[in-house]
mmCIF file of C-alpha atoms in Angstrom:
data_model
loop_
_atom_site.group_PDB
_atom_site.id
_atom_site.type_symbol
_atom_site.label_atom_id
_atom_site.label_comp_id
_atom_site.label_asym_id
_atom_site.label_seq_id
_atom_site.Cartn_x
_atom_site.Cartn_y
_atom_site.Cartn_z
ATOM 1 C CA MET A 10 256.556 -124.700 -47.453
ATOM 2 C CA GLY A 11 256.363 -121.154 -46.211
ATOM 3 C CA PHE A 12 253.721 -119.637 -43.998
ATOM 4 C CA PHE A 13 251.609 -116.793 -45.333
ATOM 5 C CA PHE A 14 250.091 -113.895 -43.466
ATOM 6 C CA LYS A 15 247.660 -111.441 -44.981
ATOM 7 C CA ASN A 16 248.258 -107.744 -44.553
ATOM 8 C CA LYS A 17 245.042 -106.094 -43.440
ATOM 9 C CA LYS A 18 243.862 -103.214 -45.639
ATOM 10 C CA LYS A 19 240.678 -101.200 -45.548
ATOM 11 C CA ASN A 20 239.824 -102.145 -49.117
ATOM 12 C CA LYS A 21 239.491 -105.903 -49.621
ATOM 13 C CA GLU A 22 240.834 -105.598 -53.190
ATOM 14 C CA GLU A 23 244.102 -104.146 -51.881
ATOM 15 C CA GLU A 24 244.767 -107.157 -49.664
ATOM 16 C CA THR A 25 248.233 -108.580 -50.271
ATOM 17 C CA VAL A 26 249.948 -111.756 -49.187
ATOM 18 C CA THR A 27 253.398 -111.474 -47.678
ATOM 19 C CA PRO A 28 255.362 -114.712 -47.587
ATOM 20 C CA VAL A 29 257.262 -115.459 -44.428
ATOM 21 C CA VAL A 30 259.739 -118.131 -45.453
ATOM 22 C CA GLU A 31 261.562 -120.439 -43.080
ATOM 23 C CA THR A 32 265.047 -121.490 -44.151
ATOM 24 C CA THR A 33 267.737 -123.882 -43.068
ATOM 25 C CA PRO A 34 271.454 -123.482 -43.735
ATOM 26 C CA GLU A 35 271.551 -126.373 -46.217
ATOM 27 C CA VAL A 36 268.569 -125.608 -48.444
ATOM 28 C CA PRO A 37 266.621 -122.353 -48.603
ATOM 29 C CA ALA A 38 262.841 -122.643 -48.662
ATOM 30 C CA LYS A 39 260.970 -121.033 -51.550
ATOM 31 C CA GLU A 40 257.420 -120.166 -52.422
ATOM 32 C CA GLY A 41 255.482 -122.847 -54.275
ATOM 33 C CA LEU A 42 257.038 -126.255 -54.671
ATOM 34 C CA ILE A 43 260.196 -126.686 -52.638
ATOM 35 C CA LEU A 44 262.801 -127.345 -55.314
ATOM 36 C CA VAL A 45 266.402 -126.229 -55.258
ATOM 37 C CA ARG A 46 269.060 -126.281 -57.960
ATOM 38 C CA GLU A 47 270.875 -129.163 -56.193
ATOM 39 C CA GLY A 48 267.661 -131.186 -56.427
ATOM 40 C CA ILE A 49 267.745 -131.283 -60.235
ATOM 41 C CA LYS A 50 269.776 -133.924 -62.055
ATOM 42 C CA LEU A 51 269.759 -133.883 -65.869
ATOM 43 C CA GLY A 52 270.999 -136.269 -68.535
ATOM 44 C CA LEU A 53 271.169 -139.329 -66.290
ATOM 45 C CA PRO A 54 271.966 -142.739 -67.789
ATOM 46 C CA THR A 55 269.218 -145.345 -67.934
ATOM 47 C CA VAL A 56 268.876 -147.456 -64.789
ATOM 48 C CA SER A 57 266.329 -149.936 -63.488
ATOM 49 C CA MET A 58 263.053 -148.736 -62.027
ATOM 50 C CA GLU A 59 264.159 -149.627 -58.488
ATOM 51 C CA GLU A 60 267.497 -147.852 -58.964
ATOM 52 C CA ALA A 61 265.678 -144.714 -60.144
ATOM 53 C CA ILE A 62 263.367 -144.787 -57.111
ATOM 54 C CA VAL A 63 266.303 -145.329 -54.742
ATOM 55 C CA ALA A 64 268.258 -142.510 -56.425
ATOM 56 C CA ALA A 65 265.277 -140.172 -55.988
ATOM 57 C CA GLY A 66 265.014 -141.153 -52.319
ATOM 58 C CA GLU A 67 268.729 -140.694 -51.750
ATOM 59 C CA LEU A 68 268.621 -137.212 -53.266
ATOM 60 C CA LEU A 69 265.623 -136.304 -51.073
ATOM 61 C CA ARG A 70 267.623 -137.592 -48.094
ATOM 62 C CA ASP A 71 270.836 -135.825 -49.087
ATOM 63 C CA LEU A 72 268.954 -132.521 -49.329
ATOM 64 C CA GLY A 73 267.521 -133.006 -45.838
ATOM 65 C CA TYR A 74 263.888 -133.646 -46.773
ATOM 66 C CA VAL A 75 263.679 -137.221 -45.442
ATOM 67 C CA ASP A 76 265.372 -139.808 -43.231
ATOM 68 C CA ASP A 77 266.937 -143.024 -44.571
ATOM 69 C CA ASP A 78 263.803 -145.046 -43.760
ATOM 70 C CA TYR A 79 261.816 -143.106 -46.357
ATOM 71 C CA ILE A 80 263.705 -144.762 -49.249
ATOM 72 C CA PRO A 81 262.431 -148.347 -48.747
ATOM 73 C CA ALA A 82 258.954 -146.869 -48.205
ATOM 74 C CA MET A 83 259.183 -145.352 -51.698
ATOM 75 C CA ILE A 84 259.881 -148.808 -53.130
ATOM 76 C CA ARG A 85 256.967 -150.304 -51.137
ATOM 77 C CA ARG A 86 254.667 -147.547 -52.411
ATOM 78 C CA ASN A 87 255.505 -148.435 -56.007
ATOM 79 C CA GLU A 88 254.835 -152.122 -55.257
ATOM 80 C CA GLU A 89 251.393 -151.216 -53.843
ATOM 81 C CA ALA A 90 250.456 -148.983 -56.776
ATOM 82 C CA SER A 91 252.686 -147.860 -59.614
ATOM 83 C CA VAL A 92 254.153 -144.385 -59.267
ATOM 84 C CA TYR A 93 254.291 -144.159 -63.067
ATOM 85 C CA MET A 94 251.806 -141.481 -64.123
ATOM 86 C CA GLY A 95 252.054 -141.938 -67.895
ATOM 87 C CA LEU A 96 253.377 -139.630 -70.613
ATOM 88 C CA GLY A 97 256.959 -140.311 -69.491
ATOM 89 C CA LEU A 98 256.467 -139.123 -65.888
ATOM 90 C CA ALA A 99 256.938 -141.030 -62.622
ATOM 91 C CA ILE A 100 256.400 -139.522 -59.163
ATOM 92 C CA PRO A 101 257.883 -141.799 -56.499
ATOM 93 C CA HIS A 102 256.949 -141.060 -52.905
ATOM 94 C CA GLY A 103 256.674 -142.926 -49.635
ATOM 95 C CA THR A 104 253.848 -144.915 -48.117
ATOM 96 C CA GLU A 105 251.382 -143.407 -45.643
ATOM 97 C CA ASP A 106 253.330 -144.781 -42.666
ATOM 98 C CA ALA A 107 256.548 -143.161 -43.960
ATOM 99 C CA LYS A 108 255.249 -139.663 -43.158
ATOM 100 C CA ARG A 109 257.122 -139.936 -39.869
ATOM 101 C CA ASP A 110 260.359 -140.058 -41.909
ATOM 102 C CA VAL A 111 259.696 -136.722 -43.648
ATOM 103 C CA LYS A 112 261.650 -133.835 -42.109
ATOM 104 C CA ARG A 113 260.212 -131.156 -44.396
ATOM 105 C CA SER A 114 258.354 -130.986 -47.690
ATOM 106 C CA GLY A 115 260.253 -130.904 -50.947
ATOM 107 C CA ILE A 116 260.724 -132.336 -54.410
ATOM 108 C CA ILE A 117 263.597 -133.410 -56.622
ATOM 109 C CA VAL A 118 263.643 -133.784 -60.415
ATOM 110 C CA MET A 119 265.697 -136.428 -62.204
ATOM 111 C CA GLN A 120 265.794 -136.561 -65.986
ATOM 112 C CA TYR A 121 266.569 -139.777 -67.872
ATOM 113 C CA PRO A 122 266.672 -138.892 -71.617
ATOM 114 C CA ASP A 123 266.596 -142.557 -72.693
ATOM 115 C CA GLY A 124 263.963 -143.412 -70.091
ATOM 116 C CA VAL A 125 263.557 -145.799 -67.185
ATOM 117 C CA GLU A 126 261.265 -148.793 -67.635
ATOM 118 C CA PHE A 127 258.344 -148.466 -65.221
ATOM 119 C CA ASN A 128 255.533 -150.284 -66.940
ATOM 120 C CA GLY A 129 255.722 -153.266 -69.242
ATOM 121 C CA GLY A 130 258.693 -152.951 -71.584
ATOM 122 C CA THR A 131 257.303 -150.440 -74.074
ATOM 123 C CA GLU A 132 257.988 -146.765 -74.706
ATOM 124 C CA ILE A 133 254.562 -146.081 -73.209
ATOM 125 C CA GLY A 134 255.858 -147.280 -69.827
ATOM 126 C CA ARG A 135 259.163 -145.413 -69.850
ATOM 127 C CA ALA A 136 259.655 -142.506 -67.470
ATOM 128 C CA HIS A 137 261.960 -139.777 -68.746
ATOM 129 C CA VAL A 138 261.224 -137.486 -65.806
ATOM 130 C CA VAL A 139 261.207 -138.830 -62.245
ATOM 131 C CA ILE A 140 259.991 -136.397 -59.603
ATOM 132 C CA GLY A 141 260.586 -137.593 -56.058
ATOM 133 C CA ILE A 142 258.366 -135.985 -53.458
ATOM 134 C CA ALA A 143 258.198 -135.789 -49.686
ATOM 135 C CA GLY A 144 255.343 -134.037 -47.925
ATOM 136 C CA VAL A 145 254.869 -133.265 -44.258
ATOM 137 C CA GLY A 146 251.419 -134.363 -43.109
ATOM 138 C CA ASP A 147 248.991 -134.056 -46.002
ATOM 139 C CA GLU A 148 251.190 -131.649 -47.988
ATOM 140 C CA HIS A 149 252.034 -134.470 -50.425
ATOM 141 C CA LEU A 150 248.539 -134.074 -51.888
ATOM 142 C CA GLU A 151 249.112 -130.356 -52.459
ATOM 143 C CA ILE A 152 252.529 -131.115 -53.968
ATOM 144 C CA LEU A 153 251.032 -133.690 -56.353
ATOM 145 C CA GLY A 154 248.419 -131.141 -57.399
ATOM 146 C CA GLN A 155 251.061 -128.481 -58.034
ATOM 147 C CA ILE A 156 253.177 -130.883 -60.092
ATOM 148 C CA THR A 157 250.141 -131.878 -62.142
ATOM 149 C CA GLU A 158 249.296 -128.224 -62.717
ATOM 150 C CA ALA A 159 252.884 -127.447 -63.764
ATOM 151 C CA VAL A 160 252.981 -130.182 -66.421
ATOM 152 C CA THR A 161 249.425 -130.063 -67.769
ATOM 153 C CA GLU A 162 250.588 -128.915 -71.177
ATOM 154 C CA GLU A 163 252.200 -131.665 -73.213
ATOM 155 C CA GLU A 164 254.784 -129.208 -74.597
ATOM 156 C CA ILE A 165 256.076 -128.515 -71.080
ATOM 157 C CA LEU A 166 256.384 -132.203 -70.275
ATOM 158 C CA GLU A 167 258.183 -132.830 -73.580
ATOM 159 C CA GLU A 168 260.640 -130.011 -72.813
ATOM 160 C CA LEU A 169 261.282 -131.428 -69.329
ATOM 161 C CA LYS A 170 262.302 -134.726 -70.954
ATOM 162 C CA LYS A 171 265.050 -133.177 -73.069
ATOM 163 C CA THR A 172 266.111 -129.825 -71.592
ATOM 164 C CA THR A 173 269.669 -129.214 -70.442
ATOM 165 C CA ASP A 174 268.593 -125.996 -68.705
ATOM 166 C CA VAL A 175 268.285 -126.322 -64.918
ATOM 167 C CA ASP A 176 266.662 -122.867 -64.784
ATOM 168 C CA TYR A 177 263.851 -124.052 -67.075
ATOM 169 C CA ILE A 178 263.033 -126.807 -64.588
ATOM 170 C CA LEU A 179 263.308 -124.458 -61.602
ATOM 171 C CA ASN A 180 260.966 -121.975 -63.283
ATOM 172 C CA THR A 181 258.500 -124.682 -64.304
ATOM 173 C CA PHE A 182 258.039 -125.893 -60.740
ATOM 174 C CA THR A 183 258.566 -122.751 -58.660
ATOM 175 C CA ASN A 184 256.553 -120.138 -60.589
#
């Protein structure tokens, strides 16, 4: 995530925040949730729960957010407590000890229109949107909060399940 410095003004109401954003050659950093166009995959075919978690981890790795060891930690995390949040949303992430495998914070979004079975063989347990996250230090808590805030309205979550517009997803999570 970027670092923010406040510009000092005489009047407190005129105070502004200027983002100072760090970037790498592969993936530019952005304000808000760290999501890039290459981190969004739409219209994916149905796979098993473990395959979806591994695919999310591999995309996080390929974009430079995590090391290889983070992927099995994502599977372990789901075994400890389901990463399925309900309403067609799963948020796989690594275990507490996998923080050492996070290079920088970021998220990826994978859409499975026909769903991935996460919880018990019914439509209620099918994830249509899988958001993989990696957070440096305790940033994963902030990231989870921002994701929750972005999808609080059921209409937004329903659109995420079926959209073919990458820009819609980018705007949902970065604005």
